[in-house]
Short mmCIF file of C-alpha atoms (C1' of nucleotides) in Angstrom, two decimals:
data_model
loop_
_atom_site.label_atom_id
_atom_site.label_comp_id
_atom_site.label_asym_id
_atom_site.label_seq_id
_atom_site.Cartn_x
_atom_site.Cartn_y
_atom_site.Cartn_z
CA UNK A 1 101.60 105.28 82.89
CA UNK A 2 99.51 107.75 82.45
CA UNK A 3 101.97 111.21 83.13
CA UNK A 4 100.73 115.20 83.44
CA UNK A 5 101.06 118.37 81.06
CA UNK A 6 104.02 118.97 83.15
CA UNK A 7 105.67 115.84 82.70
CA UNK A 8 105.51 115.20 86.70
CA UNK A 9 104.06 111.82 87.97
CA UNK A 10 100.19 111.86 88.29
CA UNK A 11 99.77 111.25 92.62
CA UNK A 12 96.30 110.58 91.49
CA UNK A 13 97.63 106.88 89.46
CA UNK A 14 99.17 105.91 92.73
CA UNK A 15 95.92 106.46 95.12
CA UNK A 16 94.02 104.49 93.08
CA UNK A 17 96.24 102.02 92.66
CA UNK A 18 97.43 101.72 96.17
CA UNK A 19 93.76 101.67 97.48
CA UNK A 20 93.19 97.94 96.09
CA UNK A 21 94.20 95.07 98.92
CA UNK A 22 94.86 92.97 96.04
CA UNK A 23 96.72 95.56 93.96
CA UNK A 24 98.88 95.73 97.24
CA UNK A 25 99.74 92.80 97.13
CA UNK A 26 100.80 92.46 94.34
CA UNK A 27 103.24 94.91 94.89
CA UNK A 28 104.55 93.20 97.80
CA UNK A 29 104.45 89.68 95.40
CA UNK A 30 106.73 92.01 93.19
CA UNK A 31 109.09 92.83 95.82
CA UNK A 32 109.98 89.52 97.29
CA UNK A 33 110.37 87.32 94.00
CA UNK A 34 111.48 90.68 92.10
CA UNK A 35 109.48 90.03 88.51
CA UNK A 36 106.79 87.99 88.11
CA UNK A 37 104.02 86.59 85.33
CA UNK A 38 100.25 87.73 85.67
CA UNK A 39 99.79 84.16 85.04
CA UNK A 40 102.38 83.00 88.22
CA UNK A 41 101.05 85.75 90.62
CA UNK A 42 97.26 84.58 90.07
CA UNK A 43 98.52 81.33 91.24
CA UNK A 44 98.38 82.88 94.43
CA UNK A 45 96.09 84.80 94.45
CA UNK A 46 91.97 83.62 94.65
CA UNK A 47 92.01 85.49 91.62
CA UNK A 48 92.20 84.64 87.60
CA UNK A 49 94.68 85.29 85.66
CA UNK A 50 92.61 88.19 84.13
CA UNK A 51 91.63 89.94 87.30
CA UNK A 52 95.71 90.12 87.48
CA UNK A 53 95.93 91.92 85.05
CA UNK A 54 93.64 94.32 84.61
CA UNK A 55 95.10 95.01 88.34
CA UNK A 56 98.94 95.14 86.69
CA UNK A 57 97.65 97.43 83.99
CA UNK A 58 96.52 100.32 86.61
CA UNK A 59 99.68 99.23 88.59
CA UNK A 60 101.45 100.39 85.26
CA UNK A 61 99.31 103.64 84.71
CA UNK A 62 100.57 104.35 88.42
CA UNK A 63 104.21 103.44 87.27
CA UNK A 64 104.90 101.31 90.23
CA UNK A 65 105.53 98.41 87.31
CA UNK A 66 107.69 97.98 84.79
CA UNK A 67 106.48 94.96 81.90
CA UNK A 68 109.57 93.71 79.71
CA UNK A 69 108.43 90.72 77.15
CA UNK A 70 110.39 87.67 77.04
CA UNK A 71 109.51 85.29 74.58
CA UNK A 72 106.01 84.52 75.28
CA UNK A 73 106.48 85.54 78.63
CA UNK A 74 105.38 89.32 79.82
CA UNK A 75 107.46 90.00 83.18
CA UNK A 76 106.57 92.47 85.40
CA UNK A 77 109.02 94.41 87.88
CA UNK A 78 108.64 96.77 91.09
CA UNK A 79 109.08 100.03 91.15
CA UNK A 80 108.79 102.45 93.71
CA UNK A 81 109.68 105.24 92.89
CA UNK A 82 105.94 106.64 91.62
CA UNK A 83 105.07 105.82 95.17
CA UNK A 84 108.52 107.93 96.78
CA UNK A 85 106.93 110.53 94.90
CA UNK A 86 103.78 110.86 96.09
CA UNK A 87 104.57 110.32 99.74
CA UNK A 88 106.74 113.61 98.89
CA UNK A 89 103.58 115.33 97.17
CA UNK A 90 101.29 114.44 100.42
CA UNK A 91 103.86 115.49 102.37
CA UNK A 92 103.19 118.70 100.86
CA UNK A 93 99.71 119.00 101.11
CA UNK A 94 99.81 118.50 104.35
CA UNK A 95 101.89 120.72 105.10
CA UNK A 96 100.70 123.34 103.16
CA UNK A 97 97.02 122.81 104.72
CA UNK A 98 98.66 122.84 108.39
CA UNK A 99 100.27 126.36 108.11
CA UNK A 100 96.43 127.12 107.13
CA UNK A 101 94.77 126.03 109.83
CA UNK A 102 97.52 127.22 111.99
CA UNK A 103 97.54 130.74 110.75
CA UNK A 104 93.74 130.08 111.96
CA UNK A 105 93.89 129.34 115.01
CA UNK A 106 96.14 132.00 115.47
CA UNK A 107 93.85 134.26 114.41
CA UNK A 108 90.81 132.86 116.36
CA UNK A 109 93.22 133.29 119.59
CA UNK A 110 93.60 136.84 118.62
CA UNK A 111 89.88 137.40 118.69
CA UNK A 112 89.59 135.97 122.49
CA UNK A 113 92.17 138.34 123.11
CA UNK A 114 91.28 141.39 124.20
CA UNK B 1 85.49 106.88 111.35
CA UNK B 2 86.26 102.29 110.71
CA UNK B 3 89.05 101.98 112.84
CA UNK B 4 91.42 98.18 112.33
CA UNK B 5 91.06 95.42 114.92
CA UNK B 6 93.60 96.31 117.08
CA UNK B 7 93.04 100.43 117.43
CA UNK B 8 94.78 102.01 114.42
CA UNK B 9 93.67 103.93 111.86
CA UNK B 10 92.59 101.83 108.70
CA UNK B 11 94.83 103.73 105.16
CA UNK B 12 93.03 102.20 102.70
CA UNK B 13 90.35 104.74 104.08
CA UNK B 14 92.96 107.75 102.99
CA UNK B 15 94.20 106.61 100.42
CA UNK B 16 90.60 105.89 98.83
CA UNK B 17 89.23 109.49 100.42
CA UNK B 18 92.61 110.78 98.97
CA UNK B 19 91.66 109.52 95.85
CA UNK B 20 88.88 112.00 94.46
CA UNK B 21 89.85 114.55 93.09
CA UNK B 22 86.54 116.77 94.52
CA UNK B 23 87.37 115.03 98.46
CA UNK B 24 90.54 116.97 97.90
CA UNK B 25 89.86 119.93 97.02
CA UNK B 26 86.56 119.92 100.71
CA UNK B 27 89.89 119.19 102.20
CA UNK B 28 92.26 122.23 101.24
CA UNK B 29 88.59 123.82 101.11
CA UNK B 30 88.52 123.27 105.67
CA UNK B 31 92.37 124.21 105.52
CA UNK B 32 91.16 127.03 104.46
CA UNK B 33 88.52 128.11 106.72
CA UNK B 34 88.82 126.24 109.50
CA UNK B 35 85.45 124.78 109.32
CA UNK B 36 82.46 125.02 107.43
CA UNK B 37 79.89 123.32 106.31
CA UNK B 38 78.32 120.91 103.54
CA UNK B 39 75.94 123.83 102.32
CA UNK B 40 78.33 125.74 102.10
CA UNK B 41 81.27 124.18 100.89
CA UNK B 42 78.62 122.66 98.13
CA UNK B 43 78.33 126.41 96.89
CA UNK B 44 81.72 126.76 95.67
CA UNK B 45 81.92 123.04 94.09
CA UNK B 46 80.39 121.41 91.24
CA UNK B 47 77.98 119.28 92.73
CA UNK B 48 75.12 120.00 95.27
CA UNK B 49 74.92 119.71 98.68
CA UNK B 50 74.10 116.66 98.87
CA UNK B 51 76.61 115.11 96.69
CA UNK B 52 78.96 117.35 99.32
CA UNK B 53 77.46 114.85 102.14
CA UNK B 54 78.46 111.85 100.73
CA UNK B 55 82.05 113.45 100.13
CA UNK B 56 82.51 113.96 103.61
CA UNK B 57 80.94 111.32 104.86
CA UNK B 58 84.02 109.36 103.52
CA UNK B 59 86.67 111.58 105.06
CA UNK B 60 85.23 111.39 108.22
CA UNK B 61 85.33 107.69 107.90
CA UNK B 62 88.29 108.43 107.26
CA UNK B 63 89.40 110.55 109.78
CA UNK B 64 89.99 112.75 107.67
CA UNK B 65 87.46 115.31 108.86
CA UNK B 66 85.30 115.36 112.30
CA UNK B 67 81.53 116.70 112.41
CA UNK B 68 80.45 119.61 115.44
CA UNK B 69 77.12 120.02 115.60
CA UNK B 70 75.63 123.56 116.46
CA UNK B 71 72.27 124.13 116.14
CA UNK B 72 70.13 123.19 112.74
CA UNK B 73 74.17 123.44 111.07
CA UNK B 74 76.83 120.72 111.11
CA UNK B 75 79.57 122.55 111.45
CA UNK B 76 83.52 120.52 109.54
CA UNK B 77 86.91 120.50 111.14
CA UNK B 78 90.27 118.82 108.47
CA UNK B 79 92.37 116.39 111.04
CA UNK B 80 95.32 116.30 108.91
CA UNK B 81 96.68 114.04 111.15
CA UNK B 82 95.36 110.10 109.23
CA UNK B 83 96.99 111.92 107.11
CA UNK B 84 100.62 111.16 108.94
CA UNK B 85 99.80 108.03 109.92
CA UNK B 86 99.30 106.89 106.35
CA UNK B 87 102.28 108.65 105.15
CA UNK B 88 104.77 107.07 107.90
CA UNK B 89 102.41 104.17 107.16
CA UNK B 90 103.90 104.31 103.26
CA UNK B 91 106.87 104.69 103.85
CA UNK B 92 107.89 101.49 106.24
CA UNK B 93 105.41 99.96 103.10
CA UNK B 94 108.07 101.57 100.46
CA UNK B 95 111.57 101.36 103.35
CA UNK B 96 109.85 96.90 103.28
CA UNK B 97 109.74 96.05 99.46
CA UNK B 98 113.16 98.24 98.25
CA UNK B 99 115.36 95.92 101.11
CA UNK B 100 113.73 92.99 99.88
CA UNK B 101 114.81 94.45 96.06
CA UNK B 102 117.49 95.15 97.42
CA UNK B 103 118.45 92.22 98.20
CA UNK B 104 117.90 90.51 95.41
CA UNK B 105 119.76 92.26 92.90
CA UNK B 106 122.42 91.41 95.42
CA UNK B 107 121.71 87.92 94.71
CA UNK B 108 121.34 88.00 90.71
CA UNK B 109 125.57 90.32 91.24
CA UNK B 110 126.61 87.35 92.96
CA UNK B 111 124.83 84.43 90.06
CA UNK B 112 127.40 86.23 87.54
CA UNK B 113 130.04 86.03 89.95
CA UNK B 114 132.95 83.38 89.83
"C1'" DC C 1 52.78 130.53 116.70
"C1'" DT C 2 55.37 130.06 112.00
"C1'" DC C 3 57.75 130.51 108.17
"C1'" DT C 4 62.50 129.47 106.48
"C1'" DC C 5 66.83 127.21 106.39
"C1'" DG C 6 69.78 123.12 106.70
"C1'" DC C 7 69.66 118.84 107.56
"C1'" DG C 8 69.13 113.90 106.74
"C1'" DC C 9 66.85 109.96 104.36
"C1'" DA C 10 65.08 107.57 100.46
"C1'" DA C 11 64.66 106.55 95.58
"C1'" DC C 12 66.45 106.24 90.99
"C1'" DC C 13 70.32 107.47 87.31
"C1'" DA C 14 74.25 106.88 84.54
"C1'" DA C 15 79.26 105.56 84.59
"C1'" DG C 16 82.69 102.38 86.77
"C1'" DT C 17 85.06 98.53 88.02
"C1'" DG C 18 85.94 93.73 89.48
"C1'" DG C 19 85.27 89.70 88.59
"C1'" DT C 20 83.65 85.33 85.21
"C1'" DT C 21 84.43 82.41 80.78
"C1'" DG C 22 85.60 82.43 76.03
"C1'" DC C 23 88.04 82.59 71.85
"C1'" DG C 24 92.23 82.55 69.25
"C1'" DC C 25 97.35 84.14 68.01
"C1'" DA C 26 101.74 83.73 68.58
"C1'" DT C 27 105.74 81.25 70.52
"C1'" DT C 28 108.06 77.56 71.96
"C1'" DG C 29 109.61 72.83 74.03
"C1'" DA C 30 109.38 67.57 72.62
"C1'" DT D 1 105.49 69.84 62.37
"C1'" DC D 2 102.11 70.44 65.88
"C1'" DA D 3 100.81 70.10 70.73
"C1'" DA D 4 101.04 72.62 75.35
"C1'" DT D 5 101.70 77.53 77.03
"C1'" DG D 6 101.02 82.46 77.90
"C1'" DC D 7 98.62 86.20 76.43
"C1'" DG D 8 95.59 90.11 74.37
"C1'" DC D 9 91.19 91.14 74.19
"C1'" DA D 10 85.87 91.38 74.08
"C1'" DA D 11 81.80 90.07 76.41
"C1'" DC D 12 79.24 90.22 80.06
"C1'" DC D 13 77.45 90.39 84.96
"C1'" DA D 14 77.24 91.97 89.85
"C1'" DC D 15 78.07 95.55 92.20
"C1'" DT D 16 80.16 100.09 93.71
"C1'" DT D 17 80.13 105.38 92.80
"C1'" DG D 18 79.07 109.80 92.03
"C1'" DG D 19 75.59 112.16 91.31
"C1'" DT D 20 70.71 113.55 91.22
"C1'" DT D 21 65.48 114.64 92.79
"C1'" DG D 22 61.99 114.59 95.59
"C1'" DC D 23 60.15 115.22 101.23
"C1'" DG D 24 60.00 115.67 105.85
"C1'" DC D 25 62.28 117.21 110.24
"C1'" DG D 26 63.88 119.50 113.42
"C1'" DA D 27 65.36 124.69 114.64
"C1'" DG D 28 65.66 129.61 114.65
"C1'" DA D 29 64.13 133.81 113.56
"C1'" DG D 30 61.00 137.39 113.01
#
DNA sequence: CTCTCGCGCAACCAAGTGGTTGCGCATTGA
DNA sequence: TCAATGCGCAACCACTTGGTTGCGCGAGAG
C-alpha cells in the first residue's frame, strides 16, 4: 500500500484501481464472499490466477484489499475505507472547482451590467 | 462523450480521466480561468500542445469538458456534473459492498454464538 | 492578398499494462 | 514420506498510453 509523504492515502491509486472492470469485479466478489484467494477468484473470472494476482497487487497498493497468509493460502479481504477517503477527496475537488467557476460567472454578469 | 446504452454517463471514463495528474491539472486550470484553448493550456504545462489536445480528448470522452469553436480557436470549458455523478456512483458501490461485509460479519458472530 | 496563428492529422517512439505460459518452492493431507 | 496444491517469480507477448515531431489547412489580421 503506497502512501503519500504526509501519511495520507494516495487517491490516485484508488482511481487507477477502480478504473478497471475486472478489479471492480474482484472487489465485488470479495465483498460478497468476505474473503477469497487468488485461485478461487480466478475460478469465477475469465482470466488466469496470475492475472488476478496482478490485479490484487494493484488493489493492495491502493489499500482496497488486505492480504492474510493462512498456511499455504493467501486470503484477501476488501477494505472500503480508502474508497470513502477518495470520495471525500473528490468532493473537496468538485467544491473547490465549482466555487471558482461560480466566481467567474459572477464576474461575467458584472461585465454585462452597466 | 461516450454514454452507456441506458443513457447514463459511464463512470469508468471519469475514473480513467481523473487518474492522470496532468488531466487533473488541466481541469483545475479550466476551473480557475473559466475556459482556455489547448495552446494556452500547454503554455502552463510541461508538455506540448498536441499532448494537451489528447488529454482534452480524454476529458471530453468523460464529459468533463465541452469544446466551443470560436473562429480559429477552440475554447474548452469544465463541466463538473459527471464528477458529481461519479461520486454518487461510488457512494452506491461503497454502500452496497459495505452492507454485504456487515452481513458476513453478523453471520460470523452467529457462528461463535452457541 | 498574403502572412501568421491555431488547430488537426499522421507517423513514430518509449514505457506501461494486461495477459499468458512455465517453473520452482513450500505447505499440507493422505 | 510423498504427491498434490497453492503461490510467487520470470520471461515473454500484444496492445495501449503519453509523449514527440512534422506537415497541411483554414480563419483572421495587416
